[in-house]
């Protein structure tokens, strides 16, 4: 069975984006019951005579407009969202409920410690849980995203080496790393040594041995790597680094493959970040809130960002600011508190067994897809997959169909695309991460869609390279959309209120 998006698009059947017409209102105010004031007196020259071109629209029109727009989008609530490396899992509604509880949702960062003990206890409990899950000894919850966690972690490593008298110069990064890793190392002032992966997509240990010396501050390793492969020589990698006084940083964004099964702290990692918005259940994407706690070994404790959560002699929790060796603040206040609540709710709701089961299901789902799609798509690395599987478009490019085309066609079948063209070590990559959230039924629909597209690529490649066909808009200029986003309604730059119809091709609205 194949699910197809049924939304009918007819660009000529035009209701247009601009709906304003003079005199309409979406509100009704009671009569003024206080003395009227002269805005000029209150605001001087800043007082405005008129509001300029504001949309004038009725309540039902504005509700329909936004409700209709919301149905043009794809969401995890509509179906599978297999965007590899992003861990787009379902986020239980109960976590949202807990994060919005009055005492938590309304807590203010300037609230005195005395009346913040509950909120602080959440930070403490979450810190303990995350240290337990990662096998680490100390943690900061401050960083606001994964990449920000990397930045914080590498600054910690730098501060550690500096305290020994030499920050060192280089960071080693495998070619299978997430793009944020080299960016992080560069912004922290390091020279980047690129390490080529071996034929299994893993770190080439003998090559690494030649590269590590006492000018190397550390290595940044994504484990499982971006091709979804676990580094089987991780102990040897850690030993090689430690022998030369270098540190092992782990990009822990892929912890959805490890939680409850193995702990980075136990296999030699010194510093790592977690992506709470990936592994620990916060809705993300579209620039929503992130959280990238950094967990590390005890030697990094004195360098952690301030303020640091501490237990006072009377047993009360509070923040300690006086930490002379600290790298300083990396974010205002204490981090994204709502996400800490969600993460803790997620951890407690699952418990140790539930978290382990989650990991096993995520890995099983990825391997189910791998098994079913092997043959239809080329598998560049035969090494066992963890939580995600990476195919390439090599079989399809023979007919002129590329990974981006297959992804666009997938939209017609009612799925969010997988990650395209990443990781870079796989030319034409299709990176698929189903997460534990999906049932066998949904996975089968996805597999059917992918097989069907593989068939189309052979029999009717034009159909695939011109996809999507069933969406409101087709192939947009993604670069300009990212570089110069249009994020809000703007009136036309003309004196007169323009006629009702201003049709921008990308904003044509149909019913
Ligand atoms: C998502 C991801 C990051 C970056 O995380 P952000 O929160 O987007 O900054 C880094 N590394 C890997 C492997 C990732 O998957």
XYZ file of C-alpha atoms and ligand atoms in Angstrom, residues 84-87 144-150 176-181 184 221-226 251-255 273-278 284 288-292 387-388 422 431 433, ligand 1:
61
model
C 19.235 11.194 9.347
C 21.474 12.496 12.138
C 18.619 14.667 13.422
C 16.793 12.022 15.509
C 22.134 26.026 23.867
C 22.692 23.460 21.090
C 24.894 20.603 19.972
C 27.367 22.826 18.142
C 27.448 25.147 21.149
C 28.215 22.107 23.311
C 31.126 21.257 21.022
C 33.187 11.167 8.639
C 32.640 13.934 11.215
C 29.625 16.196 11.383
C 30.382 19.540 9.720
C 30.075 21.358 13.015
C 33.173 19.563 14.381
C 34.171 24.215 16.285
C 34.953 11.795 17.184
C 31.300 11.222 16.352
C 30.350 7.803 17.673
C 28.398 6.171 16.151
C 29.817 8.055 13.196
C 27.717 9.916 10.662
C 30.165 14.306 19.538
C 27.290 12.618 21.345
C 24.481 13.790 19.061
C 23.999 10.142 18.083
C 23.502 8.877 21.659
C 28.047 16.797 24.430
C 24.504 15.503 24.299
C 21.712 16.857 22.139
C 18.740 16.912 24.495
C 16.581 18.010 21.550
C 17.506 14.852 19.680
C 13.089 20.576 17.383
C 13.376 25.725 17.862
C 15.055 25.579 21.248
C 18.094 23.398 21.651
C 20.166 22.133 24.531
C 23.664 20.682 24.376
C 20.517 3.869 14.593
C 20.739 5.097 11.003
C 25.498 13.910 3.919
C 20.892 9.091 5.227
C 17.129 7.555 10.635
C 22.835 17.588 15.087
C 24.247 17.310 15.197
C 25.145 18.296 15.645
C 24.755 19.734 15.887
O 23.736 19.911 16.823
P 22.917 21.290 16.850
O 22.061 21.184 18.059
O 22.149 21.336 15.573
O 23.907 22.397 16.937
C 26.468 17.944 15.801
N 26.894 16.701 15.520
C 26.067 15.728 15.076
C 26.608 14.343 14.802
C 24.710 15.993 14.893
O 23.898 15.036 14.442
